[in-house]
Amino acid sequence: AGVCVGSEDKRLYVINSRSGRLSWTYYTDGPIRSSPRIAEGHIFIGSDDNHIHAVNAISGRQTWKVDVGSPIRSTPVVISDSIYFGTEAGELFCLDLGGKMKWRFKARRAITSSPVVLQGVVYFGSLDSVIYALDAKTGWVIWRFRMAKATISSPCIVDNYLFTGSADNNIYCIDIRTAKDVWIYQTEHQVTGSPIVFKDSLYCGSVDKNLYCLDYRTGRLRWKFHTEGPITGTPVADNDIIYIGSTDHHIYALAV
């Protein structure tokens, strides 16, 4: 097993998870500012070189790359025989596993967040302040939900509820069946990271330096944990512990 990470130095690194030794390096022509996705024996990675790359996970050799015309800072999602990702030009692409384009959709501004695909629908946010739901096979719009400001937060979906953060300081809960908000929780600054749901709670960081724990059904605050710097990333839950990094140079492990 390997740890895959992209870097500003234009390289994709694969490191042996047991030894910490470098297994191989793959070169692109631009900084890599998104996370890789491993699926179907390949690593799919977007780069600021305007290409999506498919790299053999074992050998590190390129299987294909596709020019999409602008930088990719959205982590690809692979569902069955399709790859979905957004670009800085505001396009959401759907490719097959061979790199052939199935369809593309144009939003008004950049798509930096990563899409979520559930039951034949692709959900994603854009810097145009809209959450989109598209038909995964055709790219046709099913609904739009407008927020007050842009989002780079990747959606999280649980029980027909979509959760996302926004630069308008809010955490949103949207019913994906009606495209209406169920609740909105206001923090004291932008919410750039993505929320997660663990058991019956939603966890989300904010640039206001707090990690929030909310009842995911009602949006009621259960508690918040203060750090000494903005929280711009996404928490991770494992074994009843929530892990979160802060720009105060610390990683926190919180027992829940």
PDB file of C-alpha atoms in Angstrom:
ATOM      1  CA  ALA A   1       0.000   0.000   0.000  1.00  0.00           C
ATOM      2  CA  GLY A   2       1.177   3.511  -0.740  1.00  0.00           C
ATOM      3  CA  VAL A   3       0.528   7.089   0.277  1.00  0.00           C
ATOM      4  CA  CYS A   4      -0.128   9.332  -2.745  1.00  0.00           C
ATOM      5  CA  VAL A   5       0.431  13.066  -2.567  1.00  0.00           C
ATOM      6  CA  GLY A   6       0.688  15.866  -5.109  1.00  0.00           C
ATOM      7  CA  SER A   7       3.050  18.786  -4.642  1.00  0.00           C
ATOM      8  CA  GLU A   8       3.669  22.388  -5.671  1.00  0.00           C
ATOM      9  CA  ASP A   9       6.888  21.076  -7.287  1.00  0.00           C
ATOM     10  CA  LYS A  10       4.683  19.597 -10.075  1.00  0.00           C
ATOM     11  CA  ARG A  11       5.206  16.009  -8.961  1.00  0.00           C
ATOM     12  CA  LEU A  12       2.982  13.188  -7.765  1.00  0.00           C
ATOM     13  CA  TYR A  13       4.744  11.127  -5.096  1.00  0.00           C
ATOM     14  CA  VAL A  14       3.874   7.594  -4.037  1.00  0.00           C
ATOM     15  CA  ILE A  15       5.448   6.573  -0.728  1.00  0.00           C
ATOM     16  CA  ASN A  16       5.461   3.100   0.812  1.00  0.00           C
ATOM     17  CA  SER A  17       3.150   3.385   3.824  1.00  0.00           C
ATOM     18  CA  ARG A  18       5.167   0.911   5.916  1.00  0.00           C
ATOM     19  CA  SER A  19       8.735   1.984   5.221  1.00  0.00           C
ATOM     20  CA  GLY A  20       8.237   5.643   4.309  1.00  0.00           C
ATOM     21  CA  ARG A  21      10.409   5.120   1.252  1.00  0.00           C
ATOM     22  CA  LEU A  22       9.628   6.671  -2.106  1.00  0.00           C
ATOM     23  CA  SER A  23       8.114   4.107  -4.487  1.00  0.00           C
ATOM     24  CA  TRP A  24       7.985   6.346  -7.541  1.00  0.00           C
ATOM     25  CA  THR A  25       7.502   9.899  -8.782  1.00  0.00           C
ATOM     26  CA  TYR A  26       5.365  11.126 -11.672  1.00  0.00           C
ATOM     27  CA  TYR A  27       5.992  14.504 -13.300  1.00  0.00           C
ATOM     28  CA  THR A  28       3.384  16.979 -14.546  1.00  0.00           C
ATOM     29  CA  ASP A  29       3.985  20.412 -16.064  1.00  0.00           C
ATOM     30  CA  GLY A  30       2.317  22.435 -13.322  1.00  0.00           C
ATOM     31  CA  PRO A  31       1.836  22.599  -9.548  1.00  0.00           C
ATOM     32  CA  ILE A  32      -0.550  19.963  -8.174  1.00  0.00           C
ATOM     33  CA  ARG A  33      -3.114  21.653  -5.928  1.00  0.00           C
ATOM     34  CA  SER A  34      -5.692  18.893  -5.582  1.00  0.00           C
ATOM     35  CA  SER A  35      -5.724  15.443  -4.026  1.00  0.00           C
ATOM     36  CA  PRO A  36      -5.275  12.245  -6.042  1.00  0.00           C
ATOM     37  CA  ARG A  37      -8.010   9.643  -6.445  1.00  0.00           C
ATOM     38  CA  ILE A  38      -7.141   5.938  -6.614  1.00  0.00           C
ATOM     39  CA  ALA A  39      -9.521   3.686  -8.573  1.00  0.00           C
ATOM     40  CA  GLU A  40      -9.416   0.880 -11.122  1.00  0.00           C
ATOM     41  CA  GLY A  41      -5.666   0.325 -10.667  1.00  0.00           C
ATOM     42  CA  HIS A  42      -4.906   3.956 -11.485  1.00  0.00           C
ATOM     43  CA  ILE A  43      -4.227   7.248  -9.765  1.00  0.00           C
ATOM     44  CA  PHE A  44      -6.221  10.121 -11.245  1.00  0.00           C
ATOM     45  CA  ILE A  45      -4.797  13.562 -10.549  1.00  0.00           C
ATOM     46  CA  GLY A  46      -5.475  17.085 -11.784  1.00  0.00           C
ATOM     47  CA  SER A  47      -2.699  19.627 -12.245  1.00  0.00           C
ATOM     48  CA  ASP A  48      -2.265  23.324 -12.943  1.00  0.00           C
ATOM     49  CA  ASP A  49      -0.833  22.179 -16.304  1.00  0.00           C
ATOM     50  CA  ASN A  50      -4.508  22.049 -17.442  1.00  0.00           C
ATOM     51  CA  HIS A  51      -4.463  18.242 -17.692  1.00  0.00           C
ATOM     52  CA  ILE A  52      -6.111  15.365 -15.869  1.00  0.00           C
ATOM     53  CA  HIS A  53      -3.608  12.517 -15.625  1.00  0.00           C
ATOM     54  CA  ALA A  54      -4.273   8.776 -15.328  1.00  0.00           C
ATOM     55  CA  VAL A  55      -1.210   7.047 -13.878  1.00  0.00           C
ATOM     56  CA  ASN A  56      -0.697   3.308 -13.369  1.00  0.00           C
ATOM     57  CA  ALA A  57      -0.756   2.864  -9.579  1.00  0.00           C
ATOM     58  CA  ILE A  58       1.946   0.176  -9.577  1.00  0.00           C
ATOM     59  CA  SER A  59       4.408   1.316 -12.227  1.00  0.00           C
ATOM     60  CA  GLY A  60       3.909   5.095 -12.063  1.00  0.00           C
ATOM     61  CA  ARG A  61       3.659   5.257 -15.841  1.00  0.00           C
ATOM     62  CA  GLN A  62       1.180   7.480 -17.620  1.00  0.00           C
ATOM     63  CA  THR A  63      -1.813   5.683 -19.133  1.00  0.00           C
ATOM     64  CA  TRP A  64      -3.305   8.871 -20.552  1.00  0.00           C
ATOM     65  CA  LYS A  65      -3.706  12.590 -19.970  1.00  0.00           C
ATOM     66  CA  VAL A  66      -6.402  14.947 -21.235  1.00  0.00           C
ATOM     67  CA  ASP A  67      -6.135  18.707 -21.768  1.00  0.00           C
ATOM     68  CA  VAL A  68      -9.217  20.414 -20.287  1.00  0.00           C
ATOM     69  CA  GLY A  69      -8.105  23.996 -20.938  1.00  0.00           C
ATOM     70  CA  SER A  70      -7.615  25.271 -17.384  1.00  0.00           C
ATOM     71  CA  PRO A  71      -6.092  24.230 -14.028  1.00  0.00           C
ATOM     72  CA  ILE A  72      -7.747  21.431 -12.031  1.00  0.00           C
ATOM     73  CA  ARG A  73      -7.898  21.965  -8.262  1.00  0.00           C
ATOM     74  CA  SER A  74     -10.899  19.703  -7.720  1.00  0.00           C
ATOM     75  CA  THR A  75     -10.254  16.115  -6.639  1.00  0.00           C
ATOM     76  CA  PRO A  76     -11.652  13.678  -9.228  1.00  0.00           C
ATOM     77  CA  VAL A  77     -14.450  11.293  -8.270  1.00  0.00           C
ATOM     78  CA  VAL A  78     -14.648   7.878  -9.958  1.00  0.00           C
ATOM     79  CA  ILE A  79     -18.028   6.118 -10.069  1.00  0.00           C
ATOM     80  CA  SER A  80     -18.381   2.907 -12.120  1.00  0.00           C
ATOM     81  CA  ASP A  81     -17.060   3.880 -15.575  1.00  0.00           C
ATOM     82  CA  SER A  82     -16.984   7.671 -15.167  1.00  0.00           C
ATOM     83  CA  ILE A  83     -14.621  10.321 -13.786  1.00  0.00           C
ATOM     84  CA  TYR A  84     -16.036  13.659 -12.575  1.00  0.00           C
ATOM     85  CA  PHE A  85     -14.013  16.779 -11.711  1.00  0.00           C
ATOM     86  CA  GLY A  86     -14.193  20.556 -11.882  1.00  0.00           C
ATOM     87  CA  THR A  87     -11.844  23.164 -13.361  1.00  0.00           C
ATOM     88  CA  GLU A  88     -10.796  26.730 -12.592  1.00  0.00           C
ATOM     89  CA  ALA A  89     -12.656  27.819 -15.751  1.00  0.00           C
ATOM     90  CA  GLY A  90     -15.886  26.655 -14.088  1.00  0.00           C
ATOM     91  CA  GLU A  91     -16.432  23.495 -16.106  1.00  0.00           C
ATOM     92  CA  LEU A  92     -17.460  20.150 -14.645  1.00  0.00           C
ATOM     93  CA  PHE A  93     -16.177  17.302 -16.811  1.00  0.00           C
ATOM     94  CA  CYS A  94     -17.369  13.723 -17.075  1.00  0.00           C
ATOM     95  CA  LEU A  95     -14.850  11.403 -18.771  1.00  0.00           C
ATOM     96  CA  ASP A  96     -14.846   7.658 -19.256  1.00  0.00           C
ATOM     97  CA  LEU A  97     -11.992   5.587 -17.780  1.00  0.00           C
ATOM     98  CA  GLY A  98     -10.122   5.834 -21.073  1.00  0.00           C
ATOM     99  CA  GLY A  99     -10.114   9.630 -20.923  1.00  0.00           C
ATOM    100  CA  LYS A 100     -12.831  10.191 -23.537  1.00  0.00           C
ATOM    101  CA  MET A 101     -15.235  13.026 -22.733  1.00  0.00           C
ATOM    102  CA  LYS A 102     -18.852  12.056 -22.096  1.00  0.00           C
ATOM    103  CA  TRP A 103     -20.117  15.555 -21.290  1.00  0.00           C
ATOM    104  CA  ARG A 104     -19.188  18.844 -19.681  1.00  0.00           C
ATOM    105  CA  PHE A 105     -21.165  21.526 -17.875  1.00  0.00           C
ATOM    106  CA  LYS A 106     -20.270  25.201 -17.533  1.00  0.00           C
ATOM    107  CA  ALA A 107     -20.828  27.064 -14.275  1.00  0.00           C
ATOM    108  CA  ARG A 108     -20.211  30.813 -14.072  1.00  0.00           C
ATOM    109  CA  ARG A 109     -17.040  30.636 -11.974  1.00  0.00           C
ATOM    110  CA  ALA A 110     -14.362  28.174 -10.844  1.00  0.00           C
ATOM    111  CA  ILE A 111     -15.209  24.748  -9.411  1.00  0.00           C
ATOM    112  CA  THR A 112     -12.563  24.170  -6.748  1.00  0.00           C
ATOM    113  CA  SER A 113     -14.601  21.833  -4.562  1.00  0.00           C
ATOM    114  CA  SER A 114     -14.823  18.134  -5.317  1.00  0.00           C
ATOM    115  CA  PRO A 115     -18.081  16.651  -6.603  1.00  0.00           C
ATOM    116  CA  VAL A 116     -20.162  14.002  -4.866  1.00  0.00           C
ATOM    117  CA  VAL A 117     -22.072  11.421  -6.924  1.00  0.00           C
ATOM    118  CA  LEU A 118     -25.092   9.710  -5.363  1.00  0.00           C
ATOM    119  CA  GLN A 119     -27.852   7.671  -7.029  1.00  0.00           C
ATOM    120  CA  GLY A 120     -27.195   9.033 -10.502  1.00  0.00           C
ATOM    121  CA  VAL A 121     -26.821  12.686  -9.491  1.00  0.00           C
ATOM    122  CA  VAL A 122     -23.639  14.804  -9.327  1.00  0.00           C
ATOM    123  CA  TYR A 123     -23.560  17.490  -6.614  1.00  0.00           C
ATOM    124  CA  PHE A 124     -20.920  20.239  -6.439  1.00  0.00           C
ATOM    125  CA  GLY A 125     -20.412  23.859  -5.476  1.00  0.00           C
ATOM    126  CA  SER A 126     -18.847  26.738  -7.401  1.00  0.00           C
ATOM    127  CA  LEU A 127     -17.328  30.133  -6.776  1.00  0.00           C
ATOM    128  CA  ASP A 128     -20.483  31.475  -8.461  1.00  0.00           C
ATOM    129  CA  SER A 129     -22.224  30.859  -5.070  1.00  0.00           C
ATOM    130  CA  VAL A 130     -24.369  28.009  -6.405  1.00  0.00           C
ATOM    131  CA  ILE A 131     -24.709  24.345  -5.423  1.00  0.00           C
ATOM    132  CA  TYR A 132     -25.586  22.328  -8.526  1.00  0.00           C
ATOM    133  CA  ALA A 133     -27.286  18.951  -8.918  1.00  0.00           C
ATOM    134  CA  LEU A 134     -26.758  17.428 -12.381  1.00  0.00           C
ATOM    135  CA  ASP A 135     -27.878  14.204 -14.011  1.00  0.00           C
ATOM    136  CA  ALA A 136     -24.714  12.064 -13.865  1.00  0.00           C
ATOM    137  CA  LYS A 137     -25.295  10.506 -17.293  1.00  0.00           C
ATOM    138  CA  THR A 138     -26.198  13.607 -19.295  1.00  0.00           C
ATOM    139  CA  GLY A 139     -24.956  16.634 -17.328  1.00  0.00           C
ATOM    140  CA  TRP A 140     -28.404  18.215 -17.401  1.00  0.00           C
ATOM    141  CA  VAL A 141     -29.303  20.470 -14.463  1.00  0.00           C
ATOM    142  CA  ILE A 142     -31.777  18.989 -11.975  1.00  0.00           C
ATOM    143  CA  TRP A 143     -31.649  21.907  -9.547  1.00  0.00           C
ATOM    144  CA  ARG A 144     -29.616  24.880  -8.337  1.00  0.00           C
ATOM    145  CA  PHE A 145     -29.339  26.277  -4.809  1.00  0.00           C
ATOM    146  CA  ARG A 146     -27.978  29.805  -4.425  1.00  0.00           C
ATOM    147  CA  MET A 147     -25.987  30.977  -1.407  1.00  0.00           C
ATOM    148  CA  ALA A 148     -24.926  34.513  -0.507  1.00  0.00           C
ATOM    149  CA  LYS A 149     -21.260  33.931  -1.415  1.00  0.00           C
ATOM    150  CA  ALA A 150     -18.886  31.481  -3.100  1.00  0.00           C
ATOM    151  CA  THR A 151     -18.062  27.976  -1.905  1.00  0.00           C
ATOM    152  CA  ILE A 152     -14.904  25.883  -2.170  1.00  0.00           C
ATOM    153  CA  SER A 153     -16.265  23.400   0.380  1.00  0.00           C
ATOM    154  CA  SER A 154     -16.926  19.899  -0.967  1.00  0.00           C
ATOM    155  CA  PRO A 155     -20.464  18.676  -0.201  1.00  0.00           C
ATOM    156  CA  CYS A 156     -21.224  15.858   2.218  1.00  0.00           C
ATOM    157  CA  ILE A 157     -24.498  13.920   1.828  1.00  0.00           C
ATOM    158  CA  VAL A 158     -26.247  11.884   4.527  1.00  0.00           C
ATOM    159  CA  ASP A 159     -29.929  10.815   4.657  1.00  0.00           C
ATOM    160  CA  ASN A 160     -30.959  13.003   1.682  1.00  0.00           C
ATOM    161  CA  TYR A 161     -29.336  16.032   3.314  1.00  0.00           C
ATOM    162  CA  LEU A 162     -26.462  17.868   1.632  1.00  0.00           C
ATOM    163  CA  PHE A 163     -24.090  19.765   3.921  1.00  0.00           C
ATOM    164  CA  THR A 164     -21.644  22.414   2.732  1.00  0.00           C
ATOM    165  CA  GLY A 165     -19.816  25.497   3.916  1.00  0.00           C
ATOM    166  CA  SER A 166     -19.647  28.920   2.279  1.00  0.00           C
ATOM    167  CA  ALA A 167     -17.658  32.155   2.275  1.00  0.00           C
ATOM    168  CA  ASP A 168     -20.840  33.782   3.666  1.00  0.00           C
ATOM    169  CA  ASN A 169     -19.811  32.260   7.067  1.00  0.00           C
ATOM    170  CA  ASN A 170     -22.611  29.675   6.999  1.00  0.00           C
ATOM    171  CA  ILE A 171     -22.907  25.905   7.142  1.00  0.00           C
ATOM    172  CA  TYR A 172     -25.879  24.836   5.019  1.00  0.00           C
ATOM    173  CA  CYS A 173     -28.125  21.791   5.218  1.00  0.00           C
ATOM    174  CA  ILE A 174     -30.065  21.315   1.961  1.00  0.00           C
ATOM    175  CA  ASP A 175     -32.723  18.681   1.275  1.00  0.00           C
ATOM    176  CA  ILE A 176     -31.595  17.103  -2.022  1.00  0.00           C
ATOM    177  CA  ARG A 177     -35.183  16.074  -2.835  1.00  0.00           C
ATOM    178  CA  THR A 178     -36.591  19.615  -2.700  1.00  0.00           C
ATOM    179  CA  ALA A 179     -33.466  21.830  -3.153  1.00  0.00           C
ATOM    180  CA  LYS A 180     -34.629  23.820  -0.098  1.00  0.00           C
ATOM    181  CA  ASP A 181     -32.557  24.610   2.975  1.00  0.00           C
ATOM    182  CA  VAL A 182     -33.440  22.631   6.111  1.00  0.00           C
ATOM    183  CA  TRP A 183     -31.263  24.753   8.381  1.00  0.00           C
ATOM    184  CA  ILE A 184     -28.420  27.277   8.178  1.00  0.00           C
ATOM    185  CA  TYR A 185     -25.854  27.712  10.968  1.00  0.00           C
ATOM    186  CA  GLN A 186     -23.837  30.926  11.054  1.00  0.00           C
ATOM    187  CA  THR A 187     -20.206  30.894  12.204  1.00  0.00           C
ATOM    188  CA  GLU A 188     -18.111  34.022  12.699  1.00  0.00           C
ATOM    189  CA  HIS A 189     -16.035  33.715   9.510  1.00  0.00           C
ATOM    190  CA  GLN A 190     -15.774  31.874   6.186  1.00  0.00           C
ATOM    191  CA  VAL A 191     -16.261  28.096   6.054  1.00  0.00           C
ATOM    192  CA  THR A 192     -13.756  26.881   3.460  1.00  0.00           C
ATOM    193  CA  GLY A 193     -13.319  23.279   4.605  1.00  0.00           C
ATOM    194  CA  SER A 194     -15.826  20.494   4.135  1.00  0.00           C
ATOM    195  CA  PRO A 195     -18.201  19.170   6.795  1.00  0.00           C
ATOM    196  CA  ILE A 196     -18.351  15.522   7.825  1.00  0.00           C
ATOM    197  CA  VAL A 197     -21.123  13.594   9.576  1.00  0.00           C
ATOM    198  CA  PHE A 198     -20.154  11.035  12.210  1.00  0.00           C
ATOM    199  CA  LYS A 199     -22.941   9.176  14.014  1.00  0.00           C
ATOM    200  CA  ASP A 200     -25.590  11.875  14.649  1.00  0.00           C
ATOM    201  CA  SER A 201     -23.291  14.907  14.602  1.00  0.00           C
ATOM    202  CA  LEU A 202     -21.886  17.186  11.935  1.00  0.00           C
ATOM    203  CA  TYR A 203     -18.311  18.435  12.385  1.00  0.00           C
ATOM    204  CA  CYS A 204     -17.001  21.439  10.493  1.00  0.00           C
ATOM    205  CA  GLY A 205     -14.182  23.926  10.936  1.00  0.00           C
ATOM    206  CA  SER A 206     -14.307  27.657  10.252  1.00  0.00           C
ATOM    207  CA  VAL A 207     -11.829  30.439   9.559  1.00  0.00           C
ATOM    208  CA  ASP A 208     -13.093  31.819  12.915  1.00  0.00           C
ATOM    209  CA  LYS A 209     -10.669  29.245  14.490  1.00  0.00           C
ATOM    210  CA  ASN A 210     -13.414  26.956  15.839  1.00  0.00           C
ATOM    211  CA  LEU A 211     -14.379  23.372  15.127  1.00  0.00           C
ATOM    212  CA  TYR A 212     -18.171  23.113  15.382  1.00  0.00           C
ATOM    213  CA  CYS A 213     -20.190  20.070  16.407  1.00  0.00           C
ATOM    214  CA  LEU A 214     -23.851  20.353  15.382  1.00  0.00           C
ATOM    215  CA  ASP A 215     -26.851  18.042  15.474  1.00  0.00           C
ATOM    216  CA  TYR A 216     -26.928  17.223  11.760  1.00  0.00           C
ATOM    217  CA  ARG A 217     -30.739  17.033  11.639  1.00  0.00           C
ATOM    218  CA  THR A 218     -31.500  20.370  13.317  1.00  0.00           C
ATOM    219  CA  GLY A 219     -28.294  22.423  13.089  1.00  0.00           C
ATOM    220  CA  ARG A 220     -28.325  22.934  16.868  1.00  0.00           C
ATOM    221  CA  LEU A 221     -24.882  23.625  18.358  1.00  0.00           C
ATOM    222  CA  ARG A 222     -23.643  20.815  20.604  1.00  0.00           C
ATOM    223  CA  TRP A 223     -20.204  22.264  21.255  1.00  0.00           C
ATOM    224  CA  LYS A 224     -17.350  24.134  19.624  1.00  0.00           C
ATOM    225  CA  PHE A 225     -13.619  23.720  20.125  1.00  0.00           C
ATOM    226  CA  HIS A 226     -11.395  26.788  19.828  1.00  0.00           C
ATOM    227  CA  THR A 227      -7.918  26.686  18.266  1.00  0.00           C
ATOM    228  CA  GLU A 228      -5.426  29.509  17.837  1.00  0.00           C
ATOM    229  CA  GLY A 229      -5.672  29.722  14.054  1.00  0.00           C
ATOM    230  CA  PRO A 230      -8.175  29.520  11.191  1.00  0.00           C
ATOM    231  CA  ILE A 231      -9.378  25.993  10.361  1.00  0.00           C
ATOM    232  CA  THR A 232      -9.472  25.680   6.578  1.00  0.00           C
ATOM    233  CA  GLY A 233      -9.393  21.892   6.210  1.00  0.00           C
ATOM    234  CA  THR A 234     -11.753  18.986   6.728  1.00  0.00           C
ATOM    235  CA  PRO A 235     -11.999  16.848   9.893  1.00  0.00           C
ATOM    236  CA  VAL A 236     -11.522  13.080   9.930  1.00  0.00           C
ATOM    237  CA  ALA A 237     -13.439  10.691  12.218  1.00  0.00           C
ATOM    238  CA  ASP A 238     -12.051   7.350  13.375  1.00  0.00           C
ATOM    239  CA  ASN A 239     -12.739   5.191  16.450  1.00  0.00           C
ATOM    240  CA  ASP A 240     -14.782   7.918  18.182  1.00  0.00           C
ATOM    241  CA  ILE A 241     -12.001  10.457  17.721  1.00  0.00           C
ATOM    242  CA  ILE A 242     -12.244  13.569  15.531  1.00  0.00           C
ATOM    243  CA  TYR A 243      -8.950  14.746  14.056  1.00  0.00           C
ATOM    244  CA  ILE A 244      -8.568  18.307  12.771  1.00  0.00           C
ATOM    245  CA  GLY A 245      -5.642  20.447  11.687  1.00  0.00           C
ATOM    246  CA  SER A 246      -5.438  24.181  12.334  1.00  0.00           C
ATOM    247  CA  THR A 247      -3.236  26.926  10.927  1.00  0.00           C
ATOM    248  CA  ASP A 248      -1.913  27.317  14.491  1.00  0.00           C
ATOM    249  CA  HIS A 249       0.517  24.504  13.474  1.00  0.00           C
ATOM    250  CA  HIS A 250      -1.266  21.846  15.542  1.00  0.00           C
ATOM    251  CA  ILE A 251      -3.260  18.714  14.797  1.00  0.00           C
ATOM    252  CA  TYR A 252      -5.947  18.040  17.405  1.00  0.00           C
ATOM    253  CA  ALA A 253      -7.503  14.709  18.385  1.00  0.00           C
ATOM    254  CA  LEU A 254     -10.848  15.171  20.144  1.00  0.00           C
ATOM    255  CA  ALA A 255     -12.681  12.322  21.868  1.00  0.00           C
ATOM    256  CA  VAL A 256     -16.379  12.340  21.019  1.00  0.00           C
TER     257      VAL A 256
END
